[in-house]
Short mmCIF file of C-alpha atoms and ligand atoms in Angstrom, two decimals:
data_model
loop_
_atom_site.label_atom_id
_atom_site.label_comp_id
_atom_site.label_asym_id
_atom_site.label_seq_id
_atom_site.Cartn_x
_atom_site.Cartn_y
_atom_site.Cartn_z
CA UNK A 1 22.98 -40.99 -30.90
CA UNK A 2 22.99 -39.98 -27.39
CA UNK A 3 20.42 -37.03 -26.30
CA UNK A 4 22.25 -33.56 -25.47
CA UNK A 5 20.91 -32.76 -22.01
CA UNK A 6 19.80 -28.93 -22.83
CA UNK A 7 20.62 -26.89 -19.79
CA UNK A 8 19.14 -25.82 -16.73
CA UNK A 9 18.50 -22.08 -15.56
CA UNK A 10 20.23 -21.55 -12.11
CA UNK A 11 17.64 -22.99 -9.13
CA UNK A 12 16.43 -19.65 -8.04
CA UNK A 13 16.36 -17.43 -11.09
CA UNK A 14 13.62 -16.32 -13.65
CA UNK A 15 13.57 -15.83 -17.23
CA UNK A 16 10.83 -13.20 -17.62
CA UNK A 17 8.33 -12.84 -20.47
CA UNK A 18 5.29 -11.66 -21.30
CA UNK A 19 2.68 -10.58 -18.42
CA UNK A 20 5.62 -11.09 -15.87
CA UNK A 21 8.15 -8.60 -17.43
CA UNK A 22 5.58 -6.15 -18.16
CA UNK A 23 4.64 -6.08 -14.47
CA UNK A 24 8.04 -5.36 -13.47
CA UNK A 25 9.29 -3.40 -16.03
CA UNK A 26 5.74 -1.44 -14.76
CA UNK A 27 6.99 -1.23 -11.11
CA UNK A 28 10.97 0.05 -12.63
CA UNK A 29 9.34 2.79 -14.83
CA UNK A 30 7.14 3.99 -12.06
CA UNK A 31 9.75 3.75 -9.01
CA UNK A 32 12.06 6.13 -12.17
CA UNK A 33 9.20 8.82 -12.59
CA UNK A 34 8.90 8.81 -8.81
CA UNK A 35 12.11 9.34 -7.79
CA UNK A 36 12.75 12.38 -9.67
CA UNK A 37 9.82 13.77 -8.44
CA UNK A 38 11.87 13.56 -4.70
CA UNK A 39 15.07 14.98 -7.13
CA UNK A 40 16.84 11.85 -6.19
CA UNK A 41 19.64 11.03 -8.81
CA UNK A 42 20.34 7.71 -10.12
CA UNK A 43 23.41 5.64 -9.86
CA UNK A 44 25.04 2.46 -11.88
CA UNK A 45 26.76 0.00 -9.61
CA UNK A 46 29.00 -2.78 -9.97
CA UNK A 47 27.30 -6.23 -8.97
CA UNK A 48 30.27 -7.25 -7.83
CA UNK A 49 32.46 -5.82 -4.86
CA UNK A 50 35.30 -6.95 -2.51
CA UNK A 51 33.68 -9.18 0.01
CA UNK A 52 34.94 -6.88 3.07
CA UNK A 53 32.55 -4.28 1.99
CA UNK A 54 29.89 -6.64 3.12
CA UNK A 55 31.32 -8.33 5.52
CA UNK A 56 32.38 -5.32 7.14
CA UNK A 57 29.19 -3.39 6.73
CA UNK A 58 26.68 -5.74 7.59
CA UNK A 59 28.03 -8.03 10.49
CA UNK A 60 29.55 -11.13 10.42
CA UNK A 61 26.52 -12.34 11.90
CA UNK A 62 23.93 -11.47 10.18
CA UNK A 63 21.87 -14.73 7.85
CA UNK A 64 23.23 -12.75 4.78
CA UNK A 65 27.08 -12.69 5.68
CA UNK A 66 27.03 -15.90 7.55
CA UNK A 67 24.79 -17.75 4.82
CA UNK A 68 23.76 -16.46 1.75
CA UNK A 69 26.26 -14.62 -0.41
CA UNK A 70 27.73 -15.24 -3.48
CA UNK A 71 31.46 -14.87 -2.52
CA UNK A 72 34.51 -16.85 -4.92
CA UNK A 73 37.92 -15.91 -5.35
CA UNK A 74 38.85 -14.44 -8.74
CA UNK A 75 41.34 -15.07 -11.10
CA UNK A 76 43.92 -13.09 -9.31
CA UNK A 77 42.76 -14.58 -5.89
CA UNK A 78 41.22 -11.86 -4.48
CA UNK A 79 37.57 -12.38 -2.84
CA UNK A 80 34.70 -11.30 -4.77
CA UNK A 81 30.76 -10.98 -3.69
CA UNK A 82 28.13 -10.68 -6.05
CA UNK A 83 26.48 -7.74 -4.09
CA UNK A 84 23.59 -9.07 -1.67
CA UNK A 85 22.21 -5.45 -0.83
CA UNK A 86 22.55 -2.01 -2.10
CA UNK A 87 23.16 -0.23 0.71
CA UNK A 88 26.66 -1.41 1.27
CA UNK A 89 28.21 -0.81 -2.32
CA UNK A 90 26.21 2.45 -2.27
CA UNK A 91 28.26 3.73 0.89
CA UNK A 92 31.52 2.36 -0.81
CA UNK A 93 31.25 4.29 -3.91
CA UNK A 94 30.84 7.01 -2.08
CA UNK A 95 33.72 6.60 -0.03
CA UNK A 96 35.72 5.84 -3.18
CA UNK A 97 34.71 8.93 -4.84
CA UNK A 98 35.02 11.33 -2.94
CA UNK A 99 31.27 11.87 -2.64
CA UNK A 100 31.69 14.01 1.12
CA UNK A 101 31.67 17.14 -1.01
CA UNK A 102 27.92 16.60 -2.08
CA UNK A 103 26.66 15.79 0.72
CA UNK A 104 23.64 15.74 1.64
CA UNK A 105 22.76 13.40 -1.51
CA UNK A 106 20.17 11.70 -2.47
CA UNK A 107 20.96 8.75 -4.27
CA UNK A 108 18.68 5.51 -5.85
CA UNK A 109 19.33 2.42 -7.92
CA UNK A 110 17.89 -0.44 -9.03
CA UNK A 111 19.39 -3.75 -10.37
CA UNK A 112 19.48 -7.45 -9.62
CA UNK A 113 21.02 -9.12 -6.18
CA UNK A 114 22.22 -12.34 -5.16
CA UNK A 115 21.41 -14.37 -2.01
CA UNK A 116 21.95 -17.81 -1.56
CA UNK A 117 18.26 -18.99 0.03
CA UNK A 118 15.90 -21.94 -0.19
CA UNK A 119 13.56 -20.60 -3.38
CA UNK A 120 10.23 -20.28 -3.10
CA UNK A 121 7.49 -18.13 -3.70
CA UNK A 122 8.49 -14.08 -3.50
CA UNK A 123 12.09 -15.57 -2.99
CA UNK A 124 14.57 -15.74 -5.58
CA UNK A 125 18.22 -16.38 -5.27
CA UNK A 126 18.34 -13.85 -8.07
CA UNK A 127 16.43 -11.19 -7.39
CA UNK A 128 15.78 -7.49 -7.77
CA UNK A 129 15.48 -4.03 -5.69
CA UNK A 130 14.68 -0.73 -6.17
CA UNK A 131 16.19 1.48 -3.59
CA UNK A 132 16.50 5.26 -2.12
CA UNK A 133 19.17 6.78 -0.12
CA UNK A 134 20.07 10.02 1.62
CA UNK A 135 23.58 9.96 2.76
CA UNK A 136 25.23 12.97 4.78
CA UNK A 137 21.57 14.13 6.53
CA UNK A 138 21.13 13.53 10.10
CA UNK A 139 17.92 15.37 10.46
CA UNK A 140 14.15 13.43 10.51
CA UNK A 141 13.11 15.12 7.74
CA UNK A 142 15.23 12.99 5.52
CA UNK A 143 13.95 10.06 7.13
CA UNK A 144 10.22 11.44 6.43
CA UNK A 145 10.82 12.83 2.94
CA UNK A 146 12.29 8.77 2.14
CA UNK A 147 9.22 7.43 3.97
CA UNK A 148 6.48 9.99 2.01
CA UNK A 149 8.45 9.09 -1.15
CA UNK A 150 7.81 4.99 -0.67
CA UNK A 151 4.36 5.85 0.61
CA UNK A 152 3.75 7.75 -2.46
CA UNK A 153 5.16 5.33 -4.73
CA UNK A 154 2.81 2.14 -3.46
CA UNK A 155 -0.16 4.50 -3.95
CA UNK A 156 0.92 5.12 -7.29
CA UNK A 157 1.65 1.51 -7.94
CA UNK A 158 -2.14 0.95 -7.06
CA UNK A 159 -1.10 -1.42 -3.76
CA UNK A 160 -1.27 0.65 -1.12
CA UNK A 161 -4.22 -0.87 -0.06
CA UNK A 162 -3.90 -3.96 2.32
CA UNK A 163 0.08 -2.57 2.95
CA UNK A 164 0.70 -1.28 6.27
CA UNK A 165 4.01 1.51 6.90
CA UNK A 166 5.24 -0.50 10.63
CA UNK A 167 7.63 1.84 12.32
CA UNK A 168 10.03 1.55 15.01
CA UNK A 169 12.77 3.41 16.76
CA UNK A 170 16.10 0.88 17.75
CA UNK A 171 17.25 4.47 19.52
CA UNK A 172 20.63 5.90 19.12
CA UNK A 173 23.45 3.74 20.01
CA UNK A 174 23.37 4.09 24.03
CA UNK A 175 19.76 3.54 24.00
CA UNK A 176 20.33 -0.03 21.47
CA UNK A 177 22.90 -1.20 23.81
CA UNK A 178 21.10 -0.68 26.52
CA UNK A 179 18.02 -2.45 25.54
CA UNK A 180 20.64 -5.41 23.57
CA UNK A 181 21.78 -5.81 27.18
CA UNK A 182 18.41 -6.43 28.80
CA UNK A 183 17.25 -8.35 25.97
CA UNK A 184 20.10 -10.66 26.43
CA UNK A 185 19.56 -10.95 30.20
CA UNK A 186 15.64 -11.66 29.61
CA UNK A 187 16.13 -14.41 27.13
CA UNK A 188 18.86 -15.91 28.98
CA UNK A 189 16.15 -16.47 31.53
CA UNK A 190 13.93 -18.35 29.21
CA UNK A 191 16.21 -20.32 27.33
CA UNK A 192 14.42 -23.53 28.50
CA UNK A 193 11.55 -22.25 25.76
CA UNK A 194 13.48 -20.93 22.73
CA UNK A 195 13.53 -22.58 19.56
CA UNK A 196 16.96 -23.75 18.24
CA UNK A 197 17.14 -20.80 15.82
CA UNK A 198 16.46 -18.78 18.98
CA UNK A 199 18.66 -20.09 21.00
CA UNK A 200 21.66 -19.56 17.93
CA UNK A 201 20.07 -15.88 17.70
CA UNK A 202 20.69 -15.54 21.32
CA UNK A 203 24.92 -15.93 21.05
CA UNK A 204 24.83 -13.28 17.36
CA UNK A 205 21.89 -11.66 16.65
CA UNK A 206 19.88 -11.29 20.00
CA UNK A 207 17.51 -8.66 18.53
CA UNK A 208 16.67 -11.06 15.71
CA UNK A 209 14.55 -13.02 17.99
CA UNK A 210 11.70 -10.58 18.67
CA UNK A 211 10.30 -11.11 14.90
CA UNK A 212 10.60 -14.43 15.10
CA UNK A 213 8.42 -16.13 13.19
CA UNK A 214 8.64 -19.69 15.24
CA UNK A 215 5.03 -19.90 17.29
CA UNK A 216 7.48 -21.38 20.43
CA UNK A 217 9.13 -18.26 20.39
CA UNK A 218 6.18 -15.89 20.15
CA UNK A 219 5.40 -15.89 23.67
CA UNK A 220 8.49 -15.10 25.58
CA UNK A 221 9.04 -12.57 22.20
CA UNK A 222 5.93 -10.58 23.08
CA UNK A 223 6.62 -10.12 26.67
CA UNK A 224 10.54 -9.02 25.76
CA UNK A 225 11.70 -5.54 27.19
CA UNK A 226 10.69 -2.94 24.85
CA UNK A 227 12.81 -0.18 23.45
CA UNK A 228 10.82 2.57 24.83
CA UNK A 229 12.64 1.92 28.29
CA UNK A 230 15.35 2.69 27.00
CA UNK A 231 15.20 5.62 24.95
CA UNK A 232 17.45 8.59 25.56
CA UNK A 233 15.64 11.99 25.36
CA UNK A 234 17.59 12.84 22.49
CA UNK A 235 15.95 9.30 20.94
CA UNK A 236 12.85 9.99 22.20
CA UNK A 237 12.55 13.48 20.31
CA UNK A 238 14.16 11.97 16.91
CA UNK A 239 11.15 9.17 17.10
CA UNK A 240 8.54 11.95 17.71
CA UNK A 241 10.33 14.08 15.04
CA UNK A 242 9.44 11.09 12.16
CA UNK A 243 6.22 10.75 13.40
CA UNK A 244 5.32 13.82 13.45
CA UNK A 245 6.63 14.57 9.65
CA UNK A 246 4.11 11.27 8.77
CA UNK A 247 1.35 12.79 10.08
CA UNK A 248 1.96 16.21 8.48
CA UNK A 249 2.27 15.03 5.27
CA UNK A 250 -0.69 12.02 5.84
CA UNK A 251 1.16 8.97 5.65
CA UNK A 252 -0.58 5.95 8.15
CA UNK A 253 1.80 4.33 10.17
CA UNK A 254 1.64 2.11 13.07
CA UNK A 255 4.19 1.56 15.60
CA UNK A 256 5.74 -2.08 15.98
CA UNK A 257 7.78 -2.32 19.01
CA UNK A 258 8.95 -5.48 17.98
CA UNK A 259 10.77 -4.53 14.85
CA UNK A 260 14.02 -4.64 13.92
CA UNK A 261 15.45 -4.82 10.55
CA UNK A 262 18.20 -7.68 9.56
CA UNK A 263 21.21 -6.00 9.18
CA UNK A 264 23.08 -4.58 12.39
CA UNK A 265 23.56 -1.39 11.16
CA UNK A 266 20.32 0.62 11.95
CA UNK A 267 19.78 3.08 14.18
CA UNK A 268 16.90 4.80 15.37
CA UNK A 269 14.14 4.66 12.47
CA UNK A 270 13.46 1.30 10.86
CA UNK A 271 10.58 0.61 9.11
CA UNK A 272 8.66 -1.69 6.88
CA UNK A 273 6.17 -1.83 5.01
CA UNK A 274 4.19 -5.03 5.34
CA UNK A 275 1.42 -6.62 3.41
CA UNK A 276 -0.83 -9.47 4.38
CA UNK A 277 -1.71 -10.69 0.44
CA UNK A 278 2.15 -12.33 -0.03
CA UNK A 279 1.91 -15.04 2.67
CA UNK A 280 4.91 -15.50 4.59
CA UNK A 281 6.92 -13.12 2.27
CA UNK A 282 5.18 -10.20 3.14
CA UNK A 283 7.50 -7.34 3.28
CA UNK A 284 7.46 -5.55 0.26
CA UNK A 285 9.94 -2.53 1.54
CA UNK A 286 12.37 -2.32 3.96
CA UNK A 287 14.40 0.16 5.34
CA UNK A 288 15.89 2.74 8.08
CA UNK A 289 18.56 4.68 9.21
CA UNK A 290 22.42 3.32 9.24
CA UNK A 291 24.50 5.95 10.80
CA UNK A 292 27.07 3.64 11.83
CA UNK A 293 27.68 2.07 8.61
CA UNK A 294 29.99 4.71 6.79
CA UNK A 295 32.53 4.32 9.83
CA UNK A 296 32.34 0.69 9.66
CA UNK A 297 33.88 0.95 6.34
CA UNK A 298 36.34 3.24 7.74
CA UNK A 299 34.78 6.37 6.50
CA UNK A 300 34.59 9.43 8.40
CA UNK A 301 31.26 9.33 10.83
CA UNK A 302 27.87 10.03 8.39
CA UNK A 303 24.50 9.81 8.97
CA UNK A 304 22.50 7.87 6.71
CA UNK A 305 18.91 6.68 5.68
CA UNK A 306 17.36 4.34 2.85
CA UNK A 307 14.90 1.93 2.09
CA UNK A 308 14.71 -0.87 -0.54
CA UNK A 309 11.91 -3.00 -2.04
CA UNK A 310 11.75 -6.32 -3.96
CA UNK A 311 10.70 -5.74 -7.21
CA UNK A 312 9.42 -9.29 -7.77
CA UNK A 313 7.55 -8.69 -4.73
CA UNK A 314 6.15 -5.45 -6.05
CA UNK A 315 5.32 -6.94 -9.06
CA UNK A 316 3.03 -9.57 -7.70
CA UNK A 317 0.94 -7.20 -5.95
CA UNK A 318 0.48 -4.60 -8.64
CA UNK A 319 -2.62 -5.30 -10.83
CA UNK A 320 -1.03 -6.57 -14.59
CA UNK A 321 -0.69 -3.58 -16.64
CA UNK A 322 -2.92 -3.04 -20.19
CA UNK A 323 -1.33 -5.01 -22.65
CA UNK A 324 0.35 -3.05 -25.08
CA UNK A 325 -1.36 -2.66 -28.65
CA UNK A 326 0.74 -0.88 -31.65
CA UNK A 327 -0.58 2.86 -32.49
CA UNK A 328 -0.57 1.31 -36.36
CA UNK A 329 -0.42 -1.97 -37.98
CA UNK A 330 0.65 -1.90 -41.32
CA UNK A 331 -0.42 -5.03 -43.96
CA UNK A 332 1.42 -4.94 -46.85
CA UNK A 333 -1.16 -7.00 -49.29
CA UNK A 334 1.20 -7.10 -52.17
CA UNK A 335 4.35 -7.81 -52.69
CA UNK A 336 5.70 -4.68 -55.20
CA UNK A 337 4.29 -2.30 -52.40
CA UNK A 338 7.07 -3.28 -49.97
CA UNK A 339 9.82 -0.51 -50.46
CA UNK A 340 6.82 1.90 -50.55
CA UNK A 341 5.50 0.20 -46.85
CA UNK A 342 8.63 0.52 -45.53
CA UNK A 343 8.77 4.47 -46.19
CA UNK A 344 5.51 5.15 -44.66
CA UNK A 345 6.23 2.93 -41.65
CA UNK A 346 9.48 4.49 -41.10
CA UNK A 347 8.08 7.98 -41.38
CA UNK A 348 5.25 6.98 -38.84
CA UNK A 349 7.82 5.66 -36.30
CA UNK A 350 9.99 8.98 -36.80
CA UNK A 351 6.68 10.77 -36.35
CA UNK A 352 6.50 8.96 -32.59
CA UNK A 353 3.90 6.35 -33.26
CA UNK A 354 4.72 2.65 -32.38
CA UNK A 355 3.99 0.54 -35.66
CA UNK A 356 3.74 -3.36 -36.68
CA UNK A 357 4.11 -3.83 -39.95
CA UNK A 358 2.76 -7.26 -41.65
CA UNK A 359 5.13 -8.37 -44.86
CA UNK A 360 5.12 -12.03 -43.73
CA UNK A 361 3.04 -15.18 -45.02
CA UNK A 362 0.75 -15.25 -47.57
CA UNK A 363 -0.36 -11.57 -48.63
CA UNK A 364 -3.84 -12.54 -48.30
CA UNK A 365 -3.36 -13.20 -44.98
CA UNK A 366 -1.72 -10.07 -43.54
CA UNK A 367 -4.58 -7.79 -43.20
CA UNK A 368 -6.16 -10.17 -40.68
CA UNK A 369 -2.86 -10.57 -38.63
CA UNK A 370 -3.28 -7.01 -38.66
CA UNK A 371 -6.67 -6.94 -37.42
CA UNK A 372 -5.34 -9.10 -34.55
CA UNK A 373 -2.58 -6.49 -33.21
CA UNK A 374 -5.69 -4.48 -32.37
CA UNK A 375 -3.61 -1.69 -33.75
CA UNK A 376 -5.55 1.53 -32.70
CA UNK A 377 -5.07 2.21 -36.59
CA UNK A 378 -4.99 -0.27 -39.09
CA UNK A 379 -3.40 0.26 -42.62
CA UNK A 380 -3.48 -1.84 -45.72
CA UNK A 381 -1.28 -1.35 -48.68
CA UNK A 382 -2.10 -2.84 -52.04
CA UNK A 383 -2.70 -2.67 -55.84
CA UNK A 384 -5.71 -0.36 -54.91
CA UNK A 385 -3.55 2.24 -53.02
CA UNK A 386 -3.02 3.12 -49.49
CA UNK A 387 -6.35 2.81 -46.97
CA UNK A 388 -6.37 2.72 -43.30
CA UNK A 389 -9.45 3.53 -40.90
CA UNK A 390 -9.58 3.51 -37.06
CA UNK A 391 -12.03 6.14 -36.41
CA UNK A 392 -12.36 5.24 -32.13
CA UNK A 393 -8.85 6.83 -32.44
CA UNK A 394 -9.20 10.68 -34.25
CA UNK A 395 -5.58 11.95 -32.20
CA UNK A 396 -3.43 8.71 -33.95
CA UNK A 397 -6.30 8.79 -37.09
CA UNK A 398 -5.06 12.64 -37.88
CA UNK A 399 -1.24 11.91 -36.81
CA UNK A 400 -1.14 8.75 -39.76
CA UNK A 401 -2.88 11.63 -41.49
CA UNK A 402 -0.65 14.57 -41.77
CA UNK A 403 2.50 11.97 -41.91
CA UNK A 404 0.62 10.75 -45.16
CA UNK A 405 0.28 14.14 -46.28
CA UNK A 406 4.13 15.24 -46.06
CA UNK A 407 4.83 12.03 -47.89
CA UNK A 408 3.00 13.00 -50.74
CA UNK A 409 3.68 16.55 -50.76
CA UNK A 410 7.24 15.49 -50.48
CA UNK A 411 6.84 12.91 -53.67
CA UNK A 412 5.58 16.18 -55.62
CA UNK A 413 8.05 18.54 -55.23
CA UNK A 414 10.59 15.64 -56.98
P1 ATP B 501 13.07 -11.49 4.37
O1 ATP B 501 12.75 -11.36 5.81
O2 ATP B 501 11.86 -11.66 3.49
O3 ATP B 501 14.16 -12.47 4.08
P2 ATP B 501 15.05 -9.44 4.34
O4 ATP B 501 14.97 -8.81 5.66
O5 ATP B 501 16.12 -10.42 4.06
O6 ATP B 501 13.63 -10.07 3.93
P3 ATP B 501 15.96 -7.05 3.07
O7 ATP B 501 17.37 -7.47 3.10
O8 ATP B 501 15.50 -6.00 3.96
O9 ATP B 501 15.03 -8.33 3.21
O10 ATP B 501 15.54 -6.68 1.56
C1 ATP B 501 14.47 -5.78 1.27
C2 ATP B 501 13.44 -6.39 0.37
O11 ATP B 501 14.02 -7.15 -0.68
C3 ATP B 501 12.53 -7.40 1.05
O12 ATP B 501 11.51 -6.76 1.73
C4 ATP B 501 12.00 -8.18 -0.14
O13 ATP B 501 10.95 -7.47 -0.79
C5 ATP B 501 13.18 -8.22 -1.04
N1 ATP B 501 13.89 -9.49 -0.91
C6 ATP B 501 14.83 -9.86 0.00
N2 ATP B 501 15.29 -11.09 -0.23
C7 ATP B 501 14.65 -11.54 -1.36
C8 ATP B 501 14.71 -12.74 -2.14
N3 ATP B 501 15.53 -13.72 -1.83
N4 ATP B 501 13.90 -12.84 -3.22
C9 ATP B 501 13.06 -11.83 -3.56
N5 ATP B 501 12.97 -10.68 -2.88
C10 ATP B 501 13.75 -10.52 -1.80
MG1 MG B 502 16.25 -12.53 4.10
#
């Protein structure tokens, strides 16, 4: 008989188990509690969206529109993208709903995201993002309160260390297209030294080539025209504005001159923050401001700000959380004792304690699998009554207890 091939997961995507989803369910749970202590709501988005909210949003230009998005026609033949970014969909919805008359909101979601790249380490063609908004707030302070808020949550992740917050301004939209301009003028005069994907850069995505990562392009890069020649005054005090926010509220930054985020819509803040323990994918959050972006998706003008971060990448970085024992294990060391074991178990996980309970196998066996859980409390129940000790434990000890005690005091009153 011929061998059934058994089938492939996707190139690109991860089934996680184990130590790998704990670590990222860790990073999810902690990005949640976070979040809410910045009184940012959640949202649930649809993965997929019509491919003009991307392609409209994000330039045709940019590596994700021009390479890396899921995008097929549907059934009914209308173009569908599996959502590459949040950002996008986010400023969609809100379009779509109505959303103006909440404004300013502060908005953040986390799911998976599709880009079609060459896999390797930190870089998944399915992959995942937490992410923070503020739509409908043109001031700094949103941009600092989103900044303090991913600050606080790497601390609180335990990476902070080793991850630098790199700032820059790209100005408001005379300053940018001033500096675009002179960019495009200075690399013009050093073609003769680009690298191919420089010289492609040059045509689309002109600012793209001062974070090149090509050593042939570093030097002409570093001696580029720098935004700061550019900056209006009313630039100029929106940069000091952030800055000075970070320093009130103790967040290290550094300033990068040469940084400029992927996507064409930012505007004056972009940021990153930027580890050197992930090789050559070491961004672990990205963001800025997008003012444009809302219009581009023929919305009425509305300033915007938000940051997202790669939960894989997150996840690497973050030391692998305890592994989880049960509060009690249960052994059930003969076999008439069951319906009685399953009482007290259930009224132990009603109580709020997290129980394993051992009715597999040989009985003889079950009170050493239940050794093994290293429950914090382990229980045997057999022909000799109920016993259970775990006395390094006296809060779960008392709560097995008193949920004992109702049990019986319960059985009496029949
Ligand atoms: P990179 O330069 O690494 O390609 P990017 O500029 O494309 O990053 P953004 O679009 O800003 O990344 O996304 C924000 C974050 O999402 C990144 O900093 C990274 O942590 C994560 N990320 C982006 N693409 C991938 C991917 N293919 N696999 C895993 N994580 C990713
Ligand atoms: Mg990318």
């Amino acid at each position: 008989m011929a061998k059934i091939q058994t089938p492939q997961a996707v190139r690109g995507t991860q089934d996680m188990f184990g130590e790998t989803e704990e670590r990222f369910a860790h990073v999810v749970a902690t990005f949640e509690r976070v979040r809410r202590l910045y009184g940012f709501k959640g949202l649930q988005l649809p993965v997929i969206e019509p491919t003009a909210v991307f392609s409209r949003s994000l330039g045709e230009a940019t590596d994700v529109v021009s390479k890396e998005m899921y995008t097929f026609e549907d059934r009914g033949g209308d173009s569908i993208t599996l959502r590459p970014e949040f950002t996008a969909g986010i400023a969609r919805a809100y379009l779509t709903n109505g959303w103006q008359q909440y404004a300013p909101m502060k908005l953040s979601v986390h799911g998976p995201l599709f880009r079609y790249e060459r896999p390797q380490k930190g870089r998944y063609r399915q992959f995942h993002q937490i992410d923070a908004e503020i739509i409908g707030a043109a001031e700094p302070a949103a941009d600092v309160e989103l900044l303090v808020m991913a600050d606080q949550l790497l601390k609180e992740l335990g990476i902070d260390d080793g991850v630098t917050l790199q700032l820059n301004t790209l100005g408001d939209t005379p300053s940018r297209d001033a500096w675009r301009t002179a960019l495009v003028g200075y690399f013009n005069d050093h073609k003769d030294v680009l690298s191919e994907d420089s010289l492609a850069r040059l045509e689309k995505n002109p600012l793209r080539i001062l974070d090149s990562k090509d050593p042939k392009d570093r030097p002409v890069a570093d001696a580029a025209p720098v935004i700061d020649d550019y900056l209006s005054g009313e630039a100029q005090d929106f940069f000091g504005a952030v800055t000075a926010g970070l320093d009130a509220a103790g967040v290290a930054w550094t300033r990068n001159a040469a940084l400029v985020r992927g996507l064409d819509y930012y505007r004056h803040t972009a940021f990153e923050f930027v580890t050197d323990r992930l090789g050559a994918q070491g961004t672990v959050l990205g963001g800025g401001r997008y003012d444009g972006l809302i219009e581009n998706l023929g919305g009425p003008a509305t300033p915007a700000v938000g940051w997202a971060a790669g939960i894989e990448r997150l996840a690497m970085l973050v030391e692998a959380p305890a592994s989880i024992v049960p509060d009690v294990a249960v052994a059930i060391e003969f076999r008439d004792a069951e319906p009685q074991g399953q009482k007290i178990v259930a009224a132990l996980r009603r109580s709020g304690l997290s129980v394993e309970m051992l009715a597999q196998g040989s009985p003889k066996k079950r009170y050493d699998k239940a050794i093994k859980t290293n429950a914090k409390v382990v229980m045997s129940i057999s022909d000799m009554g109920v016993r259970y000790s775990g006395d390094k434990y006296p809060d779960v000890f008392s709560q097995v207890n008193e949920v004992l005690v109702s049990i019986a005091e319960e059985l009496k009153k029949r």
